[in-house]
Tab-separated table of C-alpha atoms in Angstrom:
chain	number	residue	atom	x	y	z
A	1	MET	CA	-28.767	7.509	-4.672
A	2	SER	CA	-27.810	9.560	-7.520
A	3	LEU	CA	-25.270	7.549	-9.939
A	4	ALA	CA	-22.940	10.341	-9.493
A	5	ARG	CA	-22.815	9.976	-5.534
A	6	ALA	CA	-22.147	6.298	-6.075
A	7	PHE	CA	-18.890	7.088	-7.967
A	8	VAL	CA	-15.727	8.195	-5.592
A	9	ASP	CA	-15.928	11.417	-4.484
A	10	VAL	CA	-14.342	13.895	-6.535
A	11	ARG	CA	-14.799	17.103	-4.138
A	12	PRO	CA	-11.159	17.191	-3.539
A	13	LEU	CA	-10.017	17.771	-6.432
A	14	ARG	CA	-12.659	20.531	-7.536
A	15	THR	CA	-11.821	22.184	-4.061
A	16	SER	CA	-8.593	22.062	-3.771
A	17	PRO	CA	-5.843	23.488	-6.264
A	18	VAL	CA	-3.189	22.029	-4.064
A	19	PHE	CA	-4.715	18.391	-3.209
A	20	ARG	CA	-5.161	18.076	-7.379
A	21	ARG	CA	-0.930	19.060	-8.637
A	22	LEU	CA	0.036	16.166	-5.281
A	23	LEU	CA	-2.006	13.637	-6.099
A	24	ILE	CA	-0.945	14.124	-10.265
A	25	GLY	CA	2.671	14.207	-8.790
A	26	ARG	CA	1.745	10.896	-6.396
A	27	THR	CA	-0.381	9.263	-9.565
A	28	ALA	CA	2.915	9.845	-12.150
A	29	SER	CA	5.179	8.014	-9.060
A	30	VAL	CA	3.707	5.949	-8.510
A	31	LEU	CA	3.345	4.190	-11.723
A	32	GLY	CA	6.975	4.863	-12.380
A	33	SER	CA	7.733	3.099	-9.445
A	34	PHE	CA	6.342	-0.138	-10.895
A	35	MET	CA	7.563	0.042	-14.316
A	36	THR	CA	10.871	-0.244	-12.035
A	37	ILE	CA	9.709	-2.641	-10.402
A	38	VAL	CA	9.385	-4.593	-13.376
A	39	THR	CA	12.066	-3.991	-14.649
A	40	VAL	CA	14.890	-4.924	-12.008
A	41	MET	CA	12.915	-8.167	-12.241
A	42	PHE	CA	14.010	-8.502	-15.480
A	43	GLN	CA	17.460	-7.267	-15.418
A	44	VAL	CA	18.306	-9.516	-12.359
A	45	TRP	CA	16.513	-12.536	-13.821
A	46	ASP	CA	18.301	-11.552	-16.648
A	47	MET	CA	21.505	-11.025	-15.132
A	48	THR	CA	21.717	-14.067	-12.959
A	49	HIS	CA	18.544	-16.632	-14.085
A	50	SER	CA	18.597	-17.032	-10.417
A	51	ALA	CA	15.120	-17.070	-8.574
A	52	VAL	CA	16.924	-16.674	-5.470
A	53	TRP	CA	18.299	-13.377	-6.437
A	54	SER	CA	15.158	-12.371	-7.717
A	55	GLY	CA	13.695	-13.079	-4.775
A	56	ALA	CA	15.961	-10.697	-2.908
A	57	VAL	CA	14.656	-8.277	-4.920
A	58	GLY	CA	11.577	-7.857	-2.582
A	59	LEU	CA	13.833	-8.901	0.299
A	60	ALA	CA	15.623	-5.029	-0.576
A	61	GLN	CA	12.134	-3.532	-0.543
A	62	ALA	CA	10.397	-4.607	2.289
A	63	VAL	CA	13.744	-4.789	5.117
A	64	PRO	CA	13.958	-0.881	4.670
A	65	LEU	CA	11.019	0.270	4.758
A	66	VAL	CA	10.275	-2.380	7.985
A	67	VAL	CA	13.868	-1.108	9.666
A	68	VAL	CA	14.048	2.734	8.868
A	69	GLY	CA	9.882	3.252	9.020
A	70	LEU	CA	9.255	3.074	12.877
A	71	VAL	CA	12.274	5.716	13.088
A	72	ALA	CA	11.783	7.759	10.083
A	73	GLY	CA	7.858	8.290	11.940
A	74	ALA	CA	9.781	10.251	14.910
A	75	TRP	CA	11.936	12.028	12.705
A	76	VAL	CA	8.518	13.156	10.255
A	77	ASP	CA	7.056	14.250	13.357
A	78	ARG	CA	9.591	16.622	14.685
A	79	GLY	CA	10.401	18.491	11.764
A	80	ASP	CA	8.024	20.351	8.148
A	81	ARG	CA	6.638	17.353	6.875
A	82	ARG	CA	6.813	19.031	3.180
A	83	ARG	CA	10.490	19.446	3.501
A	84	ILE	CA	11.143	15.610	4.388
A	85	PHE	CA	8.640	14.459	1.765
A	86	LEU	CA	10.990	16.681	-0.748
A	87	VAL	CA	14.190	15.640	0.377
A	88	ALA	CA	13.001	12.370	0.281
A	89	THR	CA	11.662	12.450	-3.057
A	90	VAL	CA	15.167	13.681	-4.931
A	91	GLY	CA	16.846	11.088	-3.154
A	92	GLN	CA	14.651	8.642	-5.256
A	93	ALA	CA	14.966	10.089	-8.241
A	94	VAL	CA	18.652	9.821	-7.203
A	95	CYS	CA	18.579	6.051	-7.226
A	96	ALA	CA	16.389	5.869	-10.296
A	97	LEU	CA	18.778	7.894	-12.457
A	98	LEU	CA	21.716	5.548	-10.912
A	99	LEU	CA	20.139	3.032	-11.923
A	100	ALA	CA	18.750	3.920	-15.391
A	101	VAL	CA	22.777	4.944	-15.606
A	102	GLN	CA	23.952	1.451	-15.121
A	103	GLY	CA	21.128	0.860	-16.951
A	104	PHE	CA	22.389	2.279	-20.037
A	105	THR	CA	26.423	1.328	-19.345
A	106	GLY	CA	25.667	-2.651	-18.294
A	107	GLY	CA	28.424	-1.892	-15.515
A	108	LEU	CA	26.776	-2.282	-12.343
A	109	PRO	CA	27.077	-5.763	-10.459
A	110	VAL	CA	23.604	-7.896	-9.429
A	111	PRO	CA	24.366	-6.741	-5.857
A	112	GLY	CA	25.026	-3.326	-6.713
A	113	ILE	CA	21.728	-3.104	-7.908
A	114	LEU	CA	20.263	-4.518	-5.056
A	115	VAL	CA	21.797	-1.508	-3.261
A	116	LEU	CA	20.174	1.220	-5.508
A	117	VAL	CA	17.044	-0.604	-4.985
A	118	ALA	CA	17.328	-0.868	-0.922
A	119	ALA	CA	18.864	2.854	-0.731
A	120	GLY	CA	15.488	4.167	-3.041
A	121	ALA	CA	13.465	1.797	-0.748
A	122	CYS	CA	15.063	4.328	2.660
A	123	PHE	CA	13.955	7.670	1.121
A	124	GLY	CA	10.539	5.201	0.593
A	125	ALA	CA	10.598	4.773	3.576
A	126	VAL	CA	10.670	8.620	4.932
A	127	GLY	CA	8.488	9.945	2.271
A	128	GLY	CA	5.896	7.936	3.386
A	129	PRO	CA	5.233	8.704	6.887
A	130	ALA	CA	5.822	12.141	5.415
A	131	ALA	CA	3.428	12.160	2.646
A	132	GLY	CA	0.546	10.176	5.071
A	133	VAL	CA	-0.035	13.866	6.611
A	134	PHE	CA	-0.908	15.664	3.642
A	135	VAL	CA	-4.692	14.542	3.059
A	136	PRO	CA	-5.692	15.431	6.872
A	137	ARG	CA	-3.754	18.641	6.593
A	138	LEU	CA	-5.148	19.573	3.172
A	139	LEU	CA	-8.748	18.884	3.128
A	140	PRO	CA	-11.460	19.468	6.004
A	141	LYS	CA	-12.192	16.461	7.465
A	142	ASP	CA	-15.667	15.775	5.278
A	143	GLN	CA	-13.192	15.210	2.389
A	144	VAL	CA	-10.216	13.010	4.142
A	145	ALA	CA	-11.835	9.608	3.091
A	146	ALA	CA	-13.080	11.432	-0.817
A	147	GLY	CA	-9.165	12.301	-0.637
A	148	LEU	CA	-7.615	8.673	0.454
A	149	ALA	CA	-10.022	6.905	-1.825
A	150	LEU	CA	-8.985	9.395	-4.647
A	151	ASN	CA	-5.177	8.677	-3.462
A	152	GLN	CA	-6.422	4.820	-3.777
A	153	VAL	CA	-8.061	4.141	-6.835
A	154	THR	CA	-5.092	5.777	-8.914
A	155	ALA	CA	-2.300	3.814	-7.297
A	156	GLN	CA	-4.388	0.883	-8.076
A	157	ALA	CA	-5.033	1.593	-11.634
A	158	MET	CA	-1.623	2.586	-11.891
A	159	MET	CA	-0.873	-1.372	-10.204
A	160	LEU	CA	-2.665	-2.550	-13.440
A	161	LEU	CA	-0.847	-0.011	-15.837
A	162	GLY	CA	2.420	0.471	-14.416
A	163	PRO	CA	3.756	-3.136	-15.109
A	164	ALA	CA	2.755	-3.784	-18.303
A	165	LEU	CA	3.349	-0.493	-19.779
A	166	GLY	CA	6.795	-1.526	-18.188
A	167	GLY	CA	6.780	-4.574	-20.369
A	168	LEU	CA	6.368	-2.376	-23.170
A	169	LEU	CA	9.153	-0.189	-22.953
A	170	LEU	CA	10.868	-3.096	-21.724
A	171	GLY	CA	11.006	-4.340	-24.855
A	172	TRP	CA	10.827	-1.489	-27.308
A	173	TYR	CA	13.405	0.586	-26.129
A	174	GLY	CA	15.281	-1.499	-22.879
A	175	ILE	CA	15.667	-1.207	-19.202
A	176	GLY	CA	17.643	2.408	-19.411
A	177	VAL	CA	14.812	4.195	-20.643
A	178	CYS	CA	12.079	2.609	-18.745
A	179	TYR	CA	14.668	3.448	-15.581
A	180	LEU	CA	14.487	6.475	-16.526
A	181	ILE	CA	11.260	7.113	-16.846
A	182	ASP	CA	10.771	6.220	-13.218
A	183	ALA	CA	12.748	9.664	-12.021
A	184	VAL	CA	10.973	11.442	-14.360
A	185	SER	CA	8.189	10.568	-12.589
A	186	PHE	CA	9.523	11.559	-9.079
A	187	ALA	CA	10.551	14.687	-10.471
A	188	LEU	CA	6.541	15.408	-11.164
A	189	ALA	CA	5.867	14.455	-7.425
A	190	PHE	CA	8.312	16.476	-6.881
A	191	TYR	CA	6.658	19.540	-8.333
A	192	GLY	CA	3.569	18.469	-7.026
A	193	ALA	CA	4.715	18.823	-3.255
A	194	PHE	CA	6.390	21.717	-3.924
A	195	GLY	CA	3.819	24.381	-3.706
A	196	LEU	CA	2.444	22.731	-0.234
A	197	PRO	CA	2.683	25.438	2.684
A	198	ALA	CA	4.878	24.310	5.629
A	199	LEU	CA	3.612	21.115	7.691
A	200	PRO	CA	5.401	20.915	11.077
A	201	PRO	CA	3.588	18.534	13.627
A	202	GLU	CA	0.739	20.073	15.468
A	203	GLY	CA	1.100	20.194	19.192
A	204	GLU	CA	4.048	18.997	21.439
A	205	PRO	CA	7.028	17.503	18.412
A	206	SER	CA	8.548	14.329	18.684
A	207	ARG	CA	10.773	13.401	21.240
A	208	SER	CA	14.436	12.951	19.945
A	209	GLY	CA	16.000	8.944	19.190
A	210	LEU	CA	14.294	5.619	20.312
A	211	HIS	CA	12.123	7.858	22.794
A	212	GLY	CA	10.284	9.684	19.858
A	213	VAL	CA	9.476	6.031	18.679
A	214	LEU	CA	8.140	4.261	22.481
A	215	ASP	CA	5.597	7.574	22.109
A	216	GLY	CA	4.362	6.266	18.695
A	217	LEU	CA	4.324	3.000	20.573
A	218	ARG	CA	2.334	3.901	23.047
A	219	PHE	CA	-0.012	5.559	21.551
A	220	LEU	CA	-0.538	2.289	19.351
A	221	GLY	CA	-0.818	0.296	22.642
A	222	GLY	CA	-3.661	2.539	24.440
A	223	ASN	CA	-6.094	3.795	21.102
A	224	ARG	CA	-7.761	1.397	20.871
A	225	VAL	CA	-9.633	2.183	17.859
A	226	VAL	CA	-6.513	2.428	15.821
A	227	ARG	CA	-4.492	-0.723	17.431
A	228	GLY	CA	-7.393	-2.677	16.337
A	229	ALA	CA	-7.768	-1.067	12.756
A	230	LEU	CA	-4.242	-2.341	12.729
A	231	ILE	CA	-4.817	-5.409	13.584
A	232	THR	CA	-7.399	-6.117	11.849
A	233	ASP	CA	-5.282	-5.241	8.648
A	234	LEU	CA	-2.460	-7.277	10.089
A	235	ALA	CA	-4.887	-10.365	10.610
A	236	ALA	CA	-6.141	-10.290	7.369
A	237	THR	CA	-3.195	-10.220	5.343
A	238	LEU	CA	-1.112	-12.255	7.813
A	239	LEU	CA	-3.573	-14.976	7.716
A	240	SER	CA	-5.022	-14.961	3.995
A	241	MET	CA	-2.680	-13.365	1.618
A	242	PRO	CA	-3.475	-15.215	-1.533
A	243	VAL	CA	-0.811	-14.701	-4.014
A	244	SER	CA	2.137	-17.615	-3.343
A	245	LEU	CA	-0.732	-19.759	-3.029
A	246	PHE	CA	-1.918	-19.566	-6.896
A	247	PRO	CA	0.777	-21.386	-8.542
A	248	LEU	CA	-0.083	-24.590	-6.432
A	249	VAL	CA	-3.819	-24.104	-6.460
A	250	ASN	CA	-3.537	-23.905	-10.602
A	251	GLU	CA	-1.708	-26.762	-10.797
A	252	GLU	CA	-3.703	-28.158	-8.071
A	253	ARG	CA	-7.027	-27.865	-9.233
A	254	PHE	CA	-7.226	-26.089	-13.143
A	255	GLY	CA	-5.081	-27.505	-15.067
A	256	GLY	CA	-1.610	-24.945	-14.725
A	257	SER	CA	-2.296	-22.509	-16.944
A	258	PRO	CA	-0.182	-19.821	-17.121
A	259	ARG	CA	-3.332	-17.648	-18.740
A	260	THR	CA	-5.298	-18.833	-15.654
A	261	LEU	CA	-2.380	-18.166	-12.766
A	262	GLY	CA	-2.233	-14.355	-14.651
A	263	LEU	CA	-6.452	-14.059	-14.627
A	264	PHE	CA	-5.805	-15.058	-11.253
A	265	LEU	CA	-3.732	-12.292	-10.144
A	266	SER	CA	-5.722	-9.682	-12.459
A	267	ALA	CA	-9.066	-10.682	-10.854
A	268	LEU	CA	-7.802	-9.169	-7.313
A	269	ALA	CA	-6.620	-6.138	-8.634
A	270	VAL	CA	-9.594	-5.416	-10.991
A	271	GLY	CA	-11.727	-5.519	-7.640
A	272	GLY	CA	-9.718	-3.646	-5.719
A	273	VAL	CA	-10.369	-0.616	-8.639
A	274	ALA	CA	-13.659	-1.302	-8.852
A	275	ALA	CA	-14.290	-1.109	-5.580
A	276	THR	CA	-12.733	1.856	-4.518
A	277	ALA	CA	-14.416	3.543	-7.823
A	278	LEU	CA	-17.606	3.262	-6.903
A	279	SER	CA	-16.277	4.316	-2.904
A	280	GLY	CA	-18.506	7.406	-2.850
A	281	PRO	CA	-21.355	6.071	-0.279
A	282	ILE	CA	-18.945	4.465	2.089
A	283	THR	CA	-16.312	7.366	1.997
A	284	ARG	CA	-19.376	9.489	2.990
A	285	MET	CA	-20.610	6.829	5.925
A	286	ALA	CA	-19.867	7.825	9.489
A	287	ARG	CA	-19.015	4.370	10.383
A	288	PRO	CA	-15.361	2.973	8.767
A	289	GLY	CA	-14.642	0.765	11.540
A	290	ALA	CA	-17.060	-1.225	10.145
A	291	VAL	CA	-17.302	-1.402	7.120
A	292	MET	CA	-12.997	-2.121	7.803
A	293	LEU	CA	-14.498	-5.305	9.499
A	294	CYS	CA	-17.156	-6.182	7.094
A	295	GLY	CA	-14.502	-5.784	4.097
A	296	ALA	CA	-12.117	-7.620	6.255
A	297	ALA	CA	-14.563	-10.818	7.293
A	298	VAL	CA	-15.750	-10.973	3.003
A	299	TRP	CA	-11.801	-11.294	1.956
A	300	GLY	CA	-11.089	-14.207	4.504
A	301	GLY	CA	-14.597	-16.003	3.419
A	302	ALA	CA	-14.273	-15.472	-0.365
A	303	LEU	CA	-10.940	-16.615	-0.166
A	304	ALA	CA	-11.984	-19.627	1.751
A	305	LEU	CA	-14.161	-20.426	-0.794
A	306	PHE	CA	-12.177	-19.533	-3.113
A	307	GLY	CA	-9.986	-22.420	-1.755
A	308	LEU	CA	-12.937	-24.735	-2.514
A	309	THR	CA	-14.186	-24.475	-5.726
A	310	THR	CA	-13.311	-26.614	-8.625
A	311	SER	CA	-14.308	-24.271	-11.628
A	312	ALA	CA	-11.983	-20.849	-12.647
A	313	TRP	CA	-14.765	-18.597	-13.807
A	314	ALA	CA	-16.222	-19.305	-10.096
A	315	GLY	CA	-12.752	-18.526	-8.637
A	316	LEU	CA	-11.379	-15.642	-10.585
A	317	GLY	CA	-15.323	-14.158	-9.411
A	318	LEU	CA	-14.220	-14.837	-6.439
A	319	LEU	CA	-11.255	-13.390	-6.479
A	320	VAL	CA	-12.795	-10.351	-7.741
A	321	VAL	CA	-14.984	-10.206	-4.795
A	322	ALA	CA	-11.845	-10.790	-2.552
A	323	GLY	CA	-10.196	-7.742	-4.403
A	324	ALA	CA	-12.653	-5.288	-3.873
A	325	ALA	CA	-13.363	-6.254	-0.194
A	326	ASP	CA	-9.931	-6.102	0.317
A	327	SER	CA	-9.767	-2.326	-0.893
A	328	VAL	CA	-12.749	-1.756	1.020
A	329	SER	CA	-10.716	-2.798	4.457
A	330	VAL	CA	-7.953	-0.213	3.482
A	331	LEU	CA	-9.570	2.034	2.500
A	332	SER	CA	-11.579	2.375	5.855
A	333	ARG	CA	-8.240	1.323	7.397
A	334	THR	CA	-6.585	4.622	6.340
A	335	THR	CA	-9.145	6.702	7.052
A	336	ILE	CA	-9.853	6.026	10.840
A	337	VAL	CA	-5.819	5.474	11.467
A	338	GLN	CA	-5.668	9.953	9.320
A	339	THR	CA	-9.017	11.048	11.561
A	340	ARG	CA	-8.291	9.542	15.039
A	341	THR	CA	-4.428	10.011	15.419
A	342	PRO	CA	-3.042	13.612	16.578
A	343	ASP	CA	-1.135	14.900	13.834
A	344	ALA	CA	2.276	15.524	16.483
A	345	LEU	CA	2.053	11.513	15.717
A	346	LEU	CA	0.892	10.641	12.495
A	347	GLY	CA	4.391	10.318	11.011
A	348	ARG	CA	5.302	7.882	13.231
A	349	VAL	CA	1.812	5.908	13.404
A	350	THR	CA	1.604	6.145	9.376
A	351	ALA	CA	4.702	4.861	9.701
A	352	ALA	CA	3.502	1.761	11.698
A	353	GLU	CA	0.775	1.313	9.199
A	354	LEU	CA	2.604	1.333	6.215
A	355	VAL	CA	5.431	-1.807	8.069
A	356	VAL	CA	1.971	-3.386	8.398
A	357	GLY	CA	0.535	-2.773	5.141
A	358	GLN	CA	4.312	-4.654	3.583
A	359	ALA	CA	5.220	-7.201	6.150
A	360	GLY	CA	2.197	-8.402	6.291
A	361	PRO	CA	1.407	-9.794	2.562
A	362	HIS	CA	5.157	-10.919	2.328
A	363	LEU	CA	4.796	-12.561	6.051
A	364	GLY	CA	1.331	-13.830	4.915
A	365	ASN	CA	2.587	-15.605	1.270
A	366	LEU	CA	5.376	-17.133	3.421
A	367	ARG	CA	2.907	-18.567	6.093
A	368	GLY	CA	0.917	-19.648	3.047
A	369	GLY	CA	3.877	-21.164	1.260
A	370	LEU	CA	4.827	-23.210	4.310
A	371	VAL	CA	0.815	-24.144	4.791
A	372	ALA	CA	0.386	-25.599	1.398
A	373	GLY	CA	3.974	-27.682	2.035
A	374	TRP	CA	2.778	-29.734	5.246
A	375	THR	CA	-0.490	-29.896	3.116
A	376	SER	CA	-2.159	-28.392	-0.038
A	377	GLY	CA	-2.527	-25.437	-1.942
A	378	ALA	CA	-6.661	-25.418	-1.053
A	379	THR	CA	-6.061	-26.676	2.095
A	380	ALA	CA	-3.911	-23.525	3.045
A	381	LEU	CA	-6.773	-21.200	1.471
A	382	ILE	CA	-9.057	-22.423	3.228
A	383	THR	CA	-7.886	-23.023	6.700
A	384	GLY	CA	-6.262	-19.080	6.258
A	385	GLY	CA	-9.368	-17.361	5.360
A	386	LEU	CA	-11.178	-19.368	7.964
A	387	LEU	CA	-8.811	-18.290	10.443
A	388	CYS	CA	-8.589	-14.378	8.896
A	389	LEU	CA	-12.370	-14.721	9.754
A	390	LEU	CA	-12.371	-15.936	13.126
A	391	ALA	CA	-9.764	-13.183	13.888
A	392	VAL	CA	-12.139	-10.261	12.744
A	393	ALA	CA	-14.750	-11.552	14.633
A	394	TYR	CA	-12.482	-11.515	18.180
A	395	VAL	CA	-11.680	-7.658	17.115
A	396	ALA	CA	-15.085	-7.106	16.320
A	397	VAL	CA	-16.327	-8.450	19.604
A	398	SER	CA	-13.353	-7.116	22.143
A	399	THR	CA	-13.474	-2.970	20.626
A	400	PRO	CA	-16.938	-2.083	20.372
A	401	GLU	CA	-15.505	1.497	19.766
A	402	LEU	CA	-14.608	-0.218	16.630
A	403	ARG	CA	-17.350	-1.759	15.947
A	404	ARG	CA	-19.889	0.996	16.520
A	405	GLY	CA	-18.174	3.557	15.000
A	406	ALA	CA	-14.755	4.900	14.297
A	407	GLY	CA	-15.402	8.215	12.817
A	408	PRO	CA	-12.979	11.776	13.153
A	409	ASP	CA	-11.585	12.067	16.424
A	410	ARG	CA	-8.226	13.998	15.528
A	411	LYS	CA	-7.331	16.306	18.689
């Protein structure tokens, strides 16, 4: 295999100018969003010095995604996904501008800030399912996985860059400028999607209201491959999400140094970026289901071993492996969802995928904290990793279609 084929497949950038422009706009908006996450956390803490209010920031972001997401998916499957995405992007930009105004003037209390954050999350819950149809509609089937990998690697790179850049700009220019940059980033995302063709659903549009939501849930219940992919992701995050355990494990095993804790958080992201950057062979494979199961199993196994190790360097290495495995699993899961779901249902199924991807880690961190409170951080890591392995093995055995293939099958 040539060295070039080992790196992320860039054919979509060469063959589709529309996808290239869309990716640039999306990358800019992801960068701005991560800067805003840091800025909101800093501002709320600076105003309250309360861990409760700081935790409420995450709640303001997560709850709208869960509540609005599935209903938004049914709406997305009834209209022009391009237009819906553009409207949602304008809404997010307006929320970012209002945050910038209050950042410059300082006249808004914390509950008002959280309302703006939640409003932006509501628009994001609508725009996410709409954007979920772009890649499979814009690219040939043999380039869909490569397009998703490019989305993922740029998002992960911005996940590393955004918080650091946000911290620097906060120190130099203050919170108002950071929020304003986020608003400009949404303008770039709008520009990236503006040149898209109309993207109405292919096939019968979604039924209105609850009927459309139930149709999407029935598809998930009946399609064993897509259902197995989402269950695998939920098991990996719900049973073995480690982030909430890092401070405790760092204290128990590694002396409680803040530098070690920071490296733990970075190691997962470094592994994810490296794996996605070298995803060329993975995206060219015809068996994303098997790849996803292997990735989820390695994630669980690496975290269980991390719970056993007493060496900080070995622990960091295991976290890099876990982050790489998670990225491979997420990329394969997204490929399965977007290539095995009929276009007329893709908004609803993408919404369900986003809910799983957001709710799973939050609940997983809660599970880890509860188990650690009853036992220890290491025990929570080890048991979570082993439970993840058992869940993945169950999905693999009970869903042979997922294990054997799960390649493109969209109608």
